[in-house]
Amino acid sequence: GDSVTQMEGPVTLSEEAFLTINCTYTATGYPSLFWYVQYPGEGLQLLLKATKADDKGSNKGFEATYRKETTSFHLEKGSVQVSDSAVYFCALSRSTGGGNKLTFGTGTQLKVEL
Amino acid sequence: GAVVSQHPSWVICKSGTSVKIECRSLDFQATTMFWYRQFPKQSLMLMATSNEGSKATYEQGVEKDKFLINHASLTLSTLTVTSAHPEDSSFYICSARPPAAHNEQFFGPGTRLTVL
């Protein structure tokens, strides 16, 4: 079945450091890929997405490229801020007979310190 | 963007009672809504898919008689946890998908349920 694997956290960085959160997936066909962010005490918010191979999703300085050859969708940001502290979830969606369901990774907690 | 609300945001109840959680799409009609459960420091587990006007489709291992889902209108789905027990304590999150968004879901802020 479909699965998403994320690097374990927590990831602790200093402000302005470079961020990479690895995400790889297993799925048949051509899934859409997503990164969601969950701030403390809140629900998930879509951060960015990519729907086909080589697409780059970007938002708020974050970006991720859909790499079909390596089945990866790594999240990157050049300079993190304290306000980026949150849990980040990688997810995929694939059309099935039952509709488009999201399969989530386990989440990676990011802590950014001054 | 599309906004999804949940009510209540947190609830504490006694063991054996039932609790209803509402999920509303505020600025769009959602033919499909999803209910997830999130354990501390873990990922979201899909519990069921709710389609307006029809019975919900439950994921394997989820008790449909315990977690009652009703999707009576295009903007409202409810999850009722019946005869709640402490092991049902969790963070419940709903999402909604507009008809034109084939693979995107918009999430509510979640409901924290604590069963004493």
mmCIF file of C-alpha atoms in Angstrom:
data_model
loop_
_atom_site.group_PDB
_atom_site.id
_atom_site.type_symbol
_atom_site.label_atom_id
_atom_site.label_comp_id
_atom_site.label_asym_id
_atom_site.label_seq_id
_atom_site.Cartn_x
_atom_site.Cartn_y
_atom_site.Cartn_z
ATOM 1 C CA GLY A 1 0.000 0.000 0.000
ATOM 2 C CA ASP A 2 0.870 3.666 -0.051
ATOM 3 C CA SER A 3 3.272 4.977 2.545
ATOM 4 C CA VAL A 4 5.229 8.102 3.426
ATOM 5 C CA THR A 5 8.471 8.122 5.367
ATOM 6 C CA GLN A 6 9.805 11.238 7.023
ATOM 7 C CA MET A 7 12.964 11.887 8.957
ATOM 8 C CA GLU A 8 12.458 11.665 12.675
ATOM 9 C CA GLY A 9 12.568 14.754 14.807
ATOM 10 C CA PRO A 10 12.777 16.876 16.622
ATOM 11 C CA VAL A 11 14.973 19.005 14.431
ATOM 12 C CA THR A 12 16.482 21.929 16.313
ATOM 13 C CA LEU A 13 18.001 24.812 14.381
ATOM 14 C CA SER A 14 19.220 28.286 15.067
ATOM 15 C CA GLU A 15 17.408 31.158 13.442
ATOM 16 C CA GLU A 16 18.560 31.811 9.844
ATOM 17 C CA ALA A 17 19.875 28.260 9.447
ATOM 18 C CA PHE A 18 19.130 26.148 6.382
ATOM 19 C CA LEU A 19 16.387 23.569 6.744
ATOM 20 C CA THR A 20 15.932 20.219 5.046
ATOM 21 C CA ILE A 21 13.281 17.703 6.084
ATOM 22 C CA ASN A 22 13.497 14.509 4.104
ATOM 23 C CA CYS A 23 10.418 12.755 2.769
ATOM 24 C CA THR A 24 10.196 9.667 0.595
ATOM 25 C CA TYR A 25 7.121 7.844 -0.550
ATOM 26 C CA THR A 26 5.882 4.538 -1.874
ATOM 27 C CA ALA A 27 2.878 4.523 -4.138
ATOM 28 C CA THR A 28 1.707 3.095 -7.414
ATOM 29 C CA GLY A 29 0.833 5.414 -10.219
ATOM 30 C CA TYR A 30 1.312 9.153 -9.999
ATOM 31 C CA PRO A 31 0.390 10.570 -6.615
ATOM 32 C CA SER A 32 0.147 14.224 -5.704
ATOM 33 C CA LEU A 33 2.508 15.257 -2.921
ATOM 34 C CA PHE A 34 1.928 17.711 -0.116
ATOM 35 C CA TRP A 35 3.578 19.329 2.852
ATOM 36 C CA TYR A 36 1.306 20.343 5.707
ATOM 37 C CA VAL A 37 2.288 22.368 8.773
ATOM 38 C CA GLN A 38 0.715 22.133 12.211
ATOM 39 C CA TYR A 39 1.382 24.922 14.663
ATOM 40 C CA PRO A 40 0.938 24.175 18.390
ATOM 41 C CA GLY A 41 -2.704 23.662 19.280
ATOM 42 C CA GLU A 42 -3.910 24.133 15.723
ATOM 43 C CA GLY A 43 -5.048 21.997 12.836
ATOM 44 C CA LEU A 44 -3.102 21.275 9.692
ATOM 45 C CA GLN A 45 -2.496 23.916 7.076
ATOM 46 C CA LEU A 46 -1.418 23.188 3.544
ATOM 47 C CA LEU A 47 2.082 24.566 3.061
ATOM 48 C CA LEU A 48 2.771 23.536 -0.523
ATOM 49 C CA LYS A 49 2.015 20.856 -3.051
ATOM 50 C CA ALA A 50 3.155 19.337 -6.318
ATOM 51 C CA THR A 51 0.997 17.281 -8.617
ATOM 52 C CA LYS A 52 3.447 15.807 -11.119
ATOM 53 C CA ALA A 53 7.068 14.842 -11.504
ATOM 54 C CA ASP A 54 9.600 17.699 -11.481
ATOM 55 C CA ASP A 55 7.014 20.162 -10.190
ATOM 56 C CA LYS A 56 8.308 22.488 -7.491
ATOM 57 C CA GLY A 57 5.914 23.629 -4.801
ATOM 58 C CA SER A 58 6.790 26.766 -2.898
ATOM 59 C CA ASN A 59 5.254 28.972 -0.237
ATOM 60 C CA LYS A 60 6.507 31.285 2.521
ATOM 61 C CA GLY A 61 10.123 30.591 1.597
ATOM 62 C CA PHE A 62 9.653 26.828 1.740
ATOM 63 C CA GLU A 63 10.034 24.699 -1.350
ATOM 64 C CA ALA A 64 9.975 21.050 -2.343
ATOM 65 C CA THR A 65 10.516 19.326 -5.677
ATOM 66 C CA TYR A 66 8.634 16.194 -6.769
ATOM 67 C CA ARG A 67 11.386 13.730 -7.669
ATOM 68 C CA LYS A 68 9.888 10.620 -9.203
ATOM 69 C CA GLU A 69 13.239 8.925 -9.856
ATOM 70 C CA THR A 70 14.069 9.006 -6.163
ATOM 71 C CA THR A 71 10.426 8.993 -4.941
ATOM 72 C CA SER A 72 11.217 11.978 -2.768
ATOM 73 C CA PHE A 73 9.691 15.332 -1.845
ATOM 74 C CA HIS A 74 12.179 16.942 0.525
ATOM 75 C CA LEU A 75 11.201 20.204 2.202
ATOM 76 C CA GLU A 76 13.753 23.026 2.232
ATOM 77 C CA LYS A 77 14.010 26.572 3.459
ATOM 78 C CA GLY A 78 17.058 28.766 3.158
ATOM 79 C CA SER A 79 16.678 30.726 6.375
ATOM 80 C CA VAL A 80 14.325 29.590 9.126
ATOM 81 C CA GLN A 81 12.665 31.832 11.683
ATOM 82 C CA VAL A 82 11.448 31.169 15.198
ATOM 83 C CA SER A 83 7.914 31.423 13.850
ATOM 84 C CA ASP A 84 8.565 28.360 11.673
ATOM 85 C CA SER A 85 8.604 26.159 14.773
ATOM 86 C CA ALA A 86 5.888 23.596 14.147
ATOM 87 C CA VAL A 87 5.300 20.014 13.081
ATOM 88 C CA TYR A 88 5.632 19.344 9.378
ATOM 89 C CA PHE A 89 3.810 16.480 7.677
ATOM 90 C CA CYS A 90 4.576 15.071 4.274
ATOM 91 C CA ALA A 91 1.605 13.453 2.568
ATOM 92 C CA LEU A 92 0.506 11.911 -0.697
ATOM 93 C CA SER A 93 -2.830 11.621 -2.390
ATOM 94 C CA ARG A 94 -3.666 9.119 -5.039
ATOM 95 C CA SER A 95 -6.863 8.542 -6.931
ATOM 96 C CA THR A 96 -8.440 5.286 -5.895
ATOM 97 C CA GLY A 97 -11.833 3.711 -6.281
ATOM 98 C CA GLY A 98 -12.733 5.182 -2.940
ATOM 99 C CA GLY A 99 -11.663 8.684 -3.827
ATOM 100 C CA ASN A 100 -8.567 10.729 -3.068
ATOM 101 C CA LYS A 101 -7.320 9.841 0.392
ATOM 102 C CA LEU A 102 -4.343 11.435 2.044
ATOM 103 C CA THR A 103 -1.595 9.239 3.441
ATOM 104 C CA PHE A 104 0.554 11.058 5.978
ATOM 105 C CA GLY A 105 4.053 10.609 7.237
ATOM 106 C CA THR A 106 4.629 10.592 10.969
ATOM 107 C CA GLY A 107 5.524 14.270 11.098
ATOM 108 C CA THR A 108 8.759 16.065 11.918
ATOM 109 C CA GLN A 109 8.885 18.575 14.713
ATOM 110 C CA LEU A 110 10.974 21.647 13.995
ATOM 111 C CA LYS A 111 12.248 23.890 16.770
ATOM 112 C CA VAL A 112 13.942 27.124 15.813
ATOM 113 C CA GLU A 113 15.871 28.947 18.502
ATOM 114 C CA LEU A 114 17.276 32.446 18.640
ATOM 115 C CA GLY B 1 -8.716 30.187 1.267
ATOM 116 C CA ALA B 2 -11.310 27.644 2.238
ATOM 117 C CA VAL B 3 -12.141 27.630 5.935
ATOM 118 C CA VAL B 4 -13.204 24.660 7.994
ATOM 119 C CA SER B 5 -14.318 24.988 11.594
ATOM 120 C CA GLN B 6 -14.776 22.448 14.342
ATOM 121 C CA HIS B 7 -16.806 22.647 17.497
ATOM 122 C CA PRO B 8 -16.020 22.261 20.268
ATOM 123 C CA SER B 9 -12.295 22.892 20.262
ATOM 124 C CA TRP B 10 -11.940 20.805 23.398
ATOM 125 C CA VAL B 11 -14.254 18.677 25.515
ATOM 126 C CA ILE B 12 -13.947 16.699 28.710
ATOM 127 C CA CYS B 13 -16.493 14.021 29.432
ATOM 128 C CA LYS B 14 -17.117 11.152 31.796
ATOM 129 C CA SER B 15 -16.590 7.563 30.759
ATOM 130 C CA GLY B 16 -19.734 6.050 29.257
ATOM 131 C CA THR B 17 -21.153 9.283 27.884
ATOM 132 C CA SER B 18 -21.405 10.276 24.233
ATOM 133 C CA VAL B 19 -19.783 13.287 22.651
ATOM 134 C CA LYS B 20 -20.655 14.985 19.364
ATOM 135 C CA ILE B 21 -18.098 16.941 17.350
ATOM 136 C CA GLU B 22 -19.166 19.205 14.510
ATOM 137 C CA CYS B 23 -17.216 20.003 11.379
ATOM 138 C CA ARG B 24 -18.353 22.835 9.146
ATOM 139 C CA SER B 25 -17.104 24.181 5.851
ATOM 140 C CA LEU B 26 -17.702 27.911 6.187
ATOM 141 C CA ASP B 27 -17.258 29.286 2.692
ATOM 142 C CA PHE B 28 -17.668 26.341 0.381
ATOM 143 C CA GLN B 29 -19.794 23.261 -0.067
ATOM 144 C CA ALA B 30 -18.092 19.988 0.705
ATOM 145 C CA THR B 31 -19.468 16.834 -0.803
ATOM 146 C CA THR B 32 -16.777 14.881 0.995
ATOM 147 C CA MET B 33 -15.443 15.274 4.507
ATOM 148 C CA PHE B 34 -12.874 13.198 6.309
ATOM 149 C CA TRP B 35 -12.365 12.407 9.980
ATOM 150 C CA TYR B 36 -8.919 11.765 11.386
ATOM 151 C CA ARG B 37 -7.552 10.846 14.760
ATOM 152 C CA GLN B 38 -4.171 12.031 15.927
ATOM 153 C CA PHE B 39 -2.333 10.531 18.868
ATOM 154 C CA PRO B 40 0.323 12.555 20.684
ATOM 155 C CA LYS B 41 3.457 12.974 18.606
ATOM 156 C CA GLN B 42 2.062 10.726 15.900
ATOM 157 C CA SER B 43 0.618 11.117 12.479
ATOM 158 C CA LEU B 44 -2.995 11.462 11.473
ATOM 159 C CA MET B 45 -4.950 8.269 11.075
ATOM 160 C CA LEU B 46 -7.890 8.390 8.700
ATOM 161 C CA MET B 47 -10.976 7.082 10.449
ATOM 162 C CA ALA B 48 -13.659 7.511 7.840
ATOM 163 C CA THR B 49 -14.747 9.286 4.694
ATOM 164 C CA SER B 50 -18.078 11.029 4.868
ATOM 165 C CA ASN B 51 -20.120 11.735 1.752
ATOM 166 C CA GLU B 52 -23.114 14.026 1.891
ATOM 167 C CA GLY B 53 -26.357 12.116 1.836
ATOM 168 C CA SER B 54 -24.854 8.659 2.109
ATOM 169 C CA LYS B 55 -23.281 6.403 4.692
ATOM 170 C CA ALA B 56 -19.725 7.004 5.737
ATOM 171 C CA THR B 57 -16.960 4.690 4.619
ATOM 172 C CA TYR B 58 -14.892 3.538 7.570
ATOM 173 C CA GLU B 59 -11.261 2.507 7.484
ATOM 174 C CA GLN B 60 -10.295 -0.955 8.561
ATOM 175 C CA GLY B 61 -10.218 -1.318 12.313
ATOM 176 C CA VAL B 62 -12.493 1.646 13.055
ATOM 177 C CA GLU B 63 -15.713 0.701 14.840
ATOM 178 C CA LYS B 64 -18.588 2.283 12.961
ATOM 179 C CA ASP B 65 -21.003 1.720 15.840
ATOM 180 C CA LYS B 66 -18.710 3.571 18.192
ATOM 181 C CA PHE B 67 -17.803 6.455 15.927
ATOM 182 C CA LEU B 68 -21.046 7.570 14.328
ATOM 183 C CA ILE B 69 -20.677 9.927 11.381
ATOM 184 C CA ASN B 70 -23.458 11.947 9.856
ATOM 185 C CA HIS B 71 -23.071 14.209 6.821
ATOM 186 C CA ALA B 72 -26.558 15.627 6.490
ATOM 187 C CA SER B 73 -25.707 18.762 4.534
ATOM 188 C CA LEU B 74 -23.033 20.064 2.192
ATOM 189 C CA THR B 75 -21.489 22.147 4.966
ATOM 190 C CA LEU B 76 -21.820 19.993 8.062
ATOM 191 C CA SER B 77 -20.536 16.624 9.190
ATOM 192 C CA THR B 78 -20.701 15.321 12.742
ATOM 193 C CA LEU B 79 -18.729 12.672 14.575
ATOM 194 C CA THR B 80 -20.316 11.176 17.661
ATOM 195 C CA VAL B 81 -18.138 9.135 19.975
ATOM 196 C CA THR B 82 -20.586 6.830 21.710
ATOM 197 C CA SER B 83 -20.016 5.380 25.174
ATOM 198 C CA ALA B 84 -16.649 7.052 25.361
ATOM 199 C CA HIS B 85 -13.819 5.500 27.326
ATOM 200 C CA PRO B 86 -10.424 6.887 28.354
ATOM 201 C CA GLU B 87 -8.750 5.160 25.404
ATOM 202 C CA ASP B 88 -10.883 7.308 23.103
ATOM 203 C CA SER B 89 -9.100 10.393 24.384
ATOM 204 C CA SER B 90 -7.373 11.931 21.408
ATOM 205 C CA PHE B 91 -7.214 14.850 19.004
ATOM 206 C CA TYR B 92 -9.905 14.529 16.338
ATOM 207 C CA ILE B 93 -9.459 16.463 13.120
ATOM 208 C CA CYS B 94 -11.847 16.836 10.226
ATOM 209 C CA SER B 95 -11.155 17.972 6.704
ATOM 210 C CA ALA B 96 -13.346 18.939 3.806
ATOM 211 C CA ARG B 97 -12.880 18.726 0.088
ATOM 212 C CA PRO B 98 -14.639 21.068 -2.316
ATOM 213 C CA PRO B 99 -16.127 19.347 -5.374
ATOM 214 C CA ALA B 100 -13.584 20.825 -7.775
ATOM 215 C CA ALA B 101 -10.540 20.005 -5.639
ATOM 216 C CA HIS B 102 -9.863 16.416 -6.565
ATOM 217 C CA ASN B 103 -6.872 15.900 -4.329
ATOM 218 C CA GLU B 104 -6.829 18.750 -1.828
ATOM 219 C CA GLN B 105 -8.390 18.826 1.604
ATOM 220 C CA PHE B 106 -8.874 21.740 3.978
ATOM 221 C CA PHE B 107 -8.491 20.948 7.637
ATOM 222 C CA GLY B 108 -10.327 22.069 10.712
ATOM 223 C CA PRO B 109 -8.443 23.155 13.832
ATOM 224 C CA GLY B 110 -9.162 19.906 15.651
ATOM 225 C CA THR B 111 -11.037 18.884 18.789
ATOM 226 C CA ARG B 112 -9.237 17.672 21.880
ATOM 227 C CA LEU B 113 -11.331 14.968 23.599
ATOM 228 C CA THR B 114 -10.476 13.882 27.117
ATOM 229 C CA VAL B 115 -12.469 11.065 28.661
ATOM 230 C CA LEU B 116 -12.186 10.743 32.403
#
